[in-house]
PDB file of C-alpha atoms in Angstrom:
ATOM      1  CA  ASN A   1    -107.245 154.911 -54.916  1.00  0.00           C
ATOM      2  CA  THR A   2    -109.353 151.019 -54.134  1.00  0.00           C
ATOM      3  CA  ASN A   3    -108.261 149.100 -56.982  1.00  0.00           C
ATOM      4  CA  GLY A   4    -104.991 149.026 -55.735  1.00  0.00           C
ATOM      5  CA  ASP A   5    -103.960 150.876 -59.954  1.00  0.00           C
ATOM      6  CA  ARG A   6    -101.809 153.698 -60.151  1.00  0.00           C
ATOM      7  CA  ALA A   7    -103.644 156.308 -61.438  1.00  0.00           C
ATOM      8  CA  VAL A   8    -102.691 157.836 -64.428  1.00  0.00           C
ATOM      9  CA  ARG A   9    -102.866 161.571 -65.229  1.00  0.00           C
ATOM     10  CA  HIS A  10    -105.228 163.150 -67.725  1.00  0.00           C
ATOM     11  CA  HIS A  11    -104.082 163.460 -71.418  1.00  0.00           C
ATOM     12  CA  GLU A  12    -106.059 166.495 -71.685  1.00  0.00           C
ATOM     13  CA  TYR A  13    -107.225 167.457 -68.463  1.00  0.00           C
ATOM     14  CA  TYR A  14    -103.441 167.263 -66.261  1.00  0.00           C
ATOM     15  CA  ILE A  15    -102.726 171.732 -66.191  1.00  0.00           C
ATOM     16  CA  GLU A  16    -100.040 172.040 -66.300  1.00  0.00           C
ATOM     17  CA  GLY A  17     -99.535 175.583 -63.608  1.00  0.00           C
ATOM     18  CA  ALA A  18    -102.942 174.428 -62.124  1.00  0.00           C
ATOM     19  CA  ASP A  19    -103.285 174.043 -58.091  1.00  0.00           C
ATOM     20  CA  LEU A  20    -105.882 170.591 -57.855  1.00  0.00           C
ATOM     21  CA  ILE A  21    -105.735 167.515 -57.994  1.00  0.00           C
ATOM     22  CA  ILE A  22    -108.251 165.369 -58.504  1.00  0.00           C
ATOM     23  CA  ARG A  23    -108.542 161.371 -58.686  1.00  0.00           C
ATOM     24  CA  VAL A  24    -111.761 160.179 -60.660  1.00  0.00           C
ATOM     25  CA  GLU A  25    -112.121 156.734 -61.003  1.00  0.00           C
ATOM     26  CA  ASN A  26    -108.036 156.141 -61.916  1.00  0.00           C
ATOM     27  CA  THR A  27    -107.409 159.222 -63.914  1.00  0.00           C
ATOM     28  CA  LEU A  28    -105.905 162.522 -62.285  1.00  0.00           C
ATOM     29  CA  PHE A  29    -106.458 165.260 -62.803  1.00  0.00           C
ATOM     30  CA  ARG A  30    -105.260 168.629 -62.391  1.00  0.00           C
ATOM     31  CA  VAL A  31    -107.581 171.596 -62.817  1.00  0.00           C
ATOM     32  CA  HIS A  32    -107.995 175.162 -61.355  1.00  0.00           C
ATOM     33  CA  ARG A  33    -109.369 175.006 -58.018  1.00  0.00           C
ATOM     34  CA  CYS A  34    -110.860 178.624 -58.625  1.00  0.00           C
ATOM     35  CA  PHE A  35    -113.542 177.685 -61.424  1.00  0.00           C
ATOM     36  CA  LEU A  36    -115.268 174.798 -58.703  1.00  0.00           C
ATOM     37  CA  ARG A  37    -114.995 176.667 -55.708  1.00  0.00           C
ATOM     38  CA  ARG A  38    -116.261 180.660 -57.905  1.00  0.00           C
ATOM     39  CA  ASP A  39    -118.936 178.250 -59.085  1.00  0.00           C
ATOM     40  CA  SER A  40    -120.117 175.475 -57.032  1.00  0.00           C
ATOM     41  CA  ALA A  41    -121.233 175.039 -53.492  1.00  0.00           C
ATOM     42  CA  TYR A  42    -120.172 171.873 -53.155  1.00  0.00           C
ATOM     43  CA  PHE A  43    -116.796 172.609 -53.902  1.00  0.00           C
ATOM     44  CA  ARG A  44    -116.097 175.299 -51.451  1.00  0.00           C
ATOM     45  CA  ASP A  45    -117.234 173.439 -49.060  1.00  0.00           C
ATOM     46  CA  LYS A  46    -115.060 171.013 -49.464  1.00  0.00           C
ATOM     47  CA  LEU A  47    -112.122 172.563 -50.801  1.00  0.00           C
ATOM     48  CA  PRO A  48    -110.837 175.207 -48.378  1.00  0.00           C
ATOM     49  CA  HIS A  49    -109.688 178.487 -48.767  1.00  0.00           C
ATOM     50  CA  PRO A  50    -107.053 179.851 -48.388  1.00  0.00           C
ATOM     51  CA  LEU A  51    -104.881 177.040 -48.112  1.00  0.00           C
ATOM     52  CA  SER A  52    -102.833 176.938 -44.973  1.00  0.00           C
ATOM     53  CA  PRO A  53     -99.657 176.551 -45.159  1.00  0.00           C
ATOM     54  CA  GLY A  54     -97.875 173.823 -44.600  1.00  0.00           C
ATOM     55  CA  ASN A  55    -100.410 171.698 -44.148  1.00  0.00           C
ATOM     56  CA  LEU A  56    -100.854 168.187 -46.279  1.00  0.00           C
ATOM     57  CA  ILE A  57    -104.243 169.675 -48.127  1.00  0.00           C
ATOM     58  CA  GLU A  58    -106.213 167.061 -49.973  1.00  0.00           C
ATOM     59  CA  GLY A  59    -105.528 167.772 -53.670  1.00  0.00           C
ATOM     60  CA  SER A  60    -102.729 169.039 -53.373  1.00  0.00           C
ATOM     61  CA  SER A  61    -100.286 165.918 -55.003  1.00  0.00           C
ATOM     62  CA  ASP A  62    -100.210 163.084 -56.893  1.00  0.00           C
ATOM     63  CA  GLY A  63    -100.352 161.545 -53.587  1.00  0.00           C
ATOM     64  CA  ASN A  64    -102.384 163.009 -51.811  1.00  0.00           C
ATOM     65  CA  PRO A  65    -105.180 163.914 -54.648  1.00  0.00           C
ATOM     66  CA  LEU A  66    -108.951 164.840 -54.115  1.00  0.00           C
ATOM     67  CA  ASP A  67    -111.210 161.847 -54.517  1.00  0.00           C
ATOM     68  CA  LEU A  68    -114.127 161.862 -56.366  1.00  0.00           C
ATOM     69  CA  VAL A  69    -115.782 158.345 -55.709  1.00  0.00           C
ATOM     70  CA  ASP A  70    -119.450 160.116 -56.868  1.00  0.00           C
ATOM     71  CA  ALA A  71    -118.584 160.904 -60.328  1.00  0.00           C
ATOM     72  CA  LEU A  72    -117.509 159.017 -64.086  1.00  0.00           C
ATOM     73  CA  LYS A  73    -114.238 160.061 -66.083  1.00  0.00           C
ATOM     74  CA  VAL A  74    -116.402 160.551 -68.773  1.00  0.00           C
ATOM     75  CA  ASP A  75    -118.483 162.656 -67.040  1.00  0.00           C
ATOM     76  CA  PHE A  76    -116.032 164.961 -65.040  1.00  0.00           C
ATOM     77  CA  GLU A  77    -114.353 165.461 -68.235  1.00  0.00           C
ATOM     78  CA  ARG A  78    -117.084 166.663 -69.940  1.00  0.00           C
ATOM     79  CA  LEU A  79    -117.988 169.003 -67.292  1.00  0.00           C
ATOM     80  CA  LEU A  80    -114.427 170.006 -67.947  1.00  0.00           C
ATOM     81  CA  ARG A  81    -115.025 170.636 -71.193  1.00  0.00           C
ATOM     82  CA  VAL A  82    -117.484 173.447 -69.963  1.00  0.00           C
ATOM     83  CA  TYR A  83    -114.301 175.110 -68.343  1.00  0.00           C
ATOM     84  CA  TYR A  84    -111.717 173.930 -70.406  1.00  0.00           C
ATOM     85  CA  ASN A  85    -112.695 174.634 -74.087  1.00  0.00           C
ATOM     86  CA  PRO A  86    -110.261 175.708 -76.588  1.00  0.00           C
ATOM     87  CA  LYS A  87    -113.016 176.137 -79.291  1.00  0.00           C
ATOM     88  CA  HIS A  88    -115.147 179.002 -76.823  1.00  0.00           C
ATOM     89  CA  SER A  89    -118.063 176.944 -78.663  1.00  0.00           C
ATOM     90  CA  PHE A  90    -120.357 174.224 -77.807  1.00  0.00           C
ATOM     91  CA  ARG A  91    -122.173 173.243 -81.532  1.00  0.00           C
ATOM     92  CA  ASP A  92    -120.374 169.739 -81.399  1.00  0.00           C
ATOM     93  CA  VAL A  93    -122.170 168.449 -78.078  1.00  0.00           C
ATOM     94  CA  ASN A  94    -124.402 165.813 -77.833  1.00  0.00           C
ATOM     95  CA  ILE A  95    -127.226 165.352 -75.678  1.00  0.00           C
ATOM     96  CA  GLU A  96    -125.194 162.540 -73.576  1.00  0.00           C
ATOM     97  CA  GLU A  97    -122.300 164.880 -73.356  1.00  0.00           C
ATOM     98  CA  TRP A  98    -124.622 167.730 -71.795  1.00  0.00           C
ATOM     99  CA  THR A  99    -126.669 165.041 -69.909  1.00  0.00           C
ATOM    100  CA  SER A 100    -123.351 163.981 -68.045  1.00  0.00           C
ATOM    101  CA  ILE A 101    -122.226 167.595 -67.445  1.00  0.00           C
ATOM    102  CA  LEU A 102    -126.289 168.268 -66.751  1.00  0.00           C
ATOM    103  CA  LYS A 103    -126.100 165.114 -63.493  1.00  0.00           C
ATOM    104  CA  LEU A 104    -122.824 167.032 -62.528  1.00  0.00           C
ATOM    105  CA  SER A 105    -124.151 170.391 -62.538  1.00  0.00           C
ATOM    106  CA  HIS A 106    -126.746 168.576 -60.482  1.00  0.00           C
ATOM    107  CA  GLN A 107    -125.210 167.248 -57.713  1.00  0.00           C
ATOM    108  CA  TRP A 108    -122.357 169.918 -57.013  1.00  0.00           C
ATOM    109  CA  ASP A 109    -124.325 171.875 -56.828  1.00  0.00           C
ATOM    110  CA  PHE A 110    -123.223 174.441 -60.233  1.00  0.00           C
ATOM    111  CA  VAL A 111    -126.249 176.447 -60.780  1.00  0.00           C
ATOM    112  CA  GLU A 112    -124.536 178.481 -63.994  1.00  0.00           C
ATOM    113  CA  VAL A 113    -122.854 175.359 -65.570  1.00  0.00           C
ATOM    114  CA  LYS A 114    -126.553 173.634 -64.949  1.00  0.00           C
ATOM    115  CA  ALA A 115    -128.106 176.994 -66.710  1.00  0.00           C
ATOM    116  CA  LEU A 116    -126.109 176.505 -69.426  1.00  0.00           C
ATOM    117  CA  ALA A 117    -126.819 172.604 -69.584  1.00  0.00           C
ATOM    118  CA  ILE A 118    -130.576 173.545 -69.638  1.00  0.00           C
ATOM    119  CA  ARG A 119    -130.227 176.179 -72.608  1.00  0.00           C
ATOM    120  CA  GLU A 120    -127.916 173.785 -74.706  1.00  0.00           C
ATOM    121  CA  LEU A 121    -129.679 171.112 -74.376  1.00  0.00           C
ATOM    122  CA  GLU A 122    -133.318 172.923 -75.102  1.00  0.00           C
ATOM    123  CA  SER A 123    -131.420 173.904 -78.435  1.00  0.00           C
ATOM    124  CA  LEU A 124    -131.310 169.856 -79.492  1.00  0.00           C
ATOM    125  CA  GLN A 125    -133.942 168.076 -80.742  1.00  0.00           C
ATOM    126  CA  VAL A 126    -134.007 165.738 -77.476  1.00  0.00           C
ATOM    127  CA  PRO A 127    -136.961 163.364 -78.022  1.00  0.00           C
ATOM    128  CA  ALA A 128    -139.796 163.892 -75.265  1.00  0.00           C
ATOM    129  CA  LEU A 129    -138.778 160.686 -73.362  1.00  0.00           C
ATOM    130  CA  GLN A 130    -135.443 161.369 -72.879  1.00  0.00           C
ATOM    131  CA  LYS A 131    -136.565 165.101 -72.019  1.00  0.00           C
ATOM    132  CA  ILE A 132    -138.826 164.196 -69.595  1.00  0.00           C
ATOM    133  CA  VAL A 133    -136.407 161.158 -68.100  1.00  0.00           C
ATOM    134  CA  ILE A 134    -133.260 163.452 -67.572  1.00  0.00           C
ATOM    135  CA  TYR A 135    -134.754 166.868 -66.623  1.00  0.00           C
ATOM    136  CA  GLN A 136    -136.964 165.068 -63.723  1.00  0.00           C
ATOM    137  CA  LYS A 137    -133.374 163.568 -63.092  1.00  0.00           C
ATOM    138  CA  TYR A 138    -131.906 166.529 -62.586  1.00  0.00           C
ATOM    139  CA  ALA A 139    -134.847 168.746 -60.442  1.00  0.00           C
ATOM    140  CA  VAL A 140    -135.087 171.305 -64.085  1.00  0.00           C
ATOM    141  CA  ASP A 141    -137.665 173.280 -63.630  1.00  0.00           C
ATOM    142  CA  ARG A 142    -140.840 171.533 -65.014  1.00  0.00           C
ATOM    143  CA  LYS A 143    -141.637 174.319 -67.556  1.00  0.00           C
ATOM    144  CA  HIS A 144    -139.115 173.390 -69.437  1.00  0.00           C
ATOM    145  CA  LEU A 145    -140.929 169.989 -70.057  1.00  0.00           C
ATOM    146  CA  GLN A 146    -144.468 170.879 -70.922  1.00  0.00           C
ATOM    147  CA  ALA A 147    -144.133 170.391 -74.959  1.00  0.00           C
ATOM    148  CA  ALA A 148    -141.816 166.807 -73.805  1.00  0.00           C
ATOM    149  CA  PHE A 149    -145.582 165.961 -72.273  1.00  0.00           C
ATOM    150  CA  THR A 150    -147.820 167.026 -75.192  1.00  0.00           C
ATOM    151  CA  ALA A 151    -145.970 165.265 -77.488  1.00  0.00           C
ATOM    152  CA  LEU A 152    -146.483 161.894 -75.336  1.00  0.00           C
ATOM    153  CA  VAL A 153    -150.641 163.112 -74.707  1.00  0.00           C
ATOM    154  CA  VAL A 154    -151.208 163.777 -78.269  1.00  0.00           C
ATOM    155  CA  ARG A 155    -149.583 160.610 -79.596  1.00  0.00           C
ATOM    156  CA  ASP A 156    -151.209 158.236 -80.956  1.00  0.00           C
ATOM    157  CA  GLU A 157    -148.834 154.751 -79.461  1.00  0.00           C
ATOM    158  CA  PRO A 158    -149.425 154.125 -76.083  1.00  0.00           C
ATOM    159  CA  ILE A 159    -147.052 154.347 -73.213  1.00  0.00           C
ATOM    160  CA  THR A 160    -145.318 151.092 -73.633  1.00  0.00           C
ATOM    161  CA  VAL A 161    -144.062 149.100 -70.287  1.00  0.00           C
ATOM    162  CA  GLU A 162    -140.064 150.102 -70.707  1.00  0.00           C
ATOM    163  CA  GLU A 163    -141.132 153.774 -70.637  1.00  0.00           C
ATOM    164  CA  SER A 164    -143.349 153.735 -68.553  1.00  0.00           C
ATOM    165  CA  ARG A 165    -140.343 151.775 -66.189  1.00  0.00           C
ATOM    166  CA  GLU A 166    -137.944 155.338 -67.221  1.00  0.00           C
ATOM    167  CA  LEU A 167    -140.792 157.286 -66.374  1.00  0.00           C
ATOM    168  CA  GLY A 168    -141.834 156.347 -63.088  1.00  0.00           C
ATOM    169  CA  LEU A 169    -145.338 155.819 -61.628  1.00  0.00           C
ATOM    170  CA  GLU A 170    -146.097 158.991 -60.621  1.00  0.00           C
ATOM    171  CA  THR A 171    -145.829 160.393 -64.221  1.00  0.00           C
ATOM    172  CA  VAL A 172    -147.276 157.558 -66.291  1.00  0.00           C
ATOM    173  CA  ILE A 173    -149.895 158.607 -64.035  1.00  0.00           C
ATOM    174  CA  GLN A 174    -150.105 162.137 -64.591  1.00  0.00           C
ATOM    175  CA  LEU A 175    -149.910 161.013 -68.546  1.00  0.00           C
ATOM    176  CA  ALA A 176    -152.696 158.645 -68.744  1.00  0.00           C
ATOM    177  CA  ARG A 177    -155.277 160.771 -66.684  1.00  0.00           C
ATOM    178  CA  ALA A 178    -153.553 163.986 -69.555  1.00  0.00           C
ATOM    179  CA  ARG A 179    -154.329 161.538 -72.126  1.00  0.00           C
ATOM    180  CA  GLU A 180    -158.112 160.240 -71.057  1.00  0.00           C
ATOM    181  CA  ILE A 181    -159.488 164.331 -70.736  1.00  0.00           C
ATOM    182  CA  ALA A 182    -157.206 164.568 -74.668  1.00  0.00           C
ATOM    183  CA  ARG A 183    -159.103 161.965 -76.129  1.00  0.00           C
TER     184      ARG A 183
END
């Protein structure tokens, strides 16, 4: 714990009966190790299995949590919602929340959760520019971007400086080329 504050237990995701304590930012989560090991190569490598008896293992207690310093609390909460969803529905999950889930599922190699996030984002009306930026950042198959690229190519307004910064030089050049051909 880098900032010296005492970590607090998460109000929803500190689950009695779960077997893994994780600290993200200054919050403790108690979750089921089996989900993380099953669905993520990252966690299969990080979490020993079977647990060796008598050894103090990272993640075994509030005083010895597994620290995830490469995540934000809000993103981790959103990822856990995939596993601990009392409604068994994702209808009320928005673009920002699915982007958080996509981010961590990409970062930690949750293949099926990443596929779920992509499917759900595909069902939402994600603005073309935002979709391109998100999908490129998290290595989503370019086949999902055809309609977004087309929308930017055929629109009347040119790509703005701010949009160029978000898209990156290579993508902007490809779009400019496509816009020239389309004219």
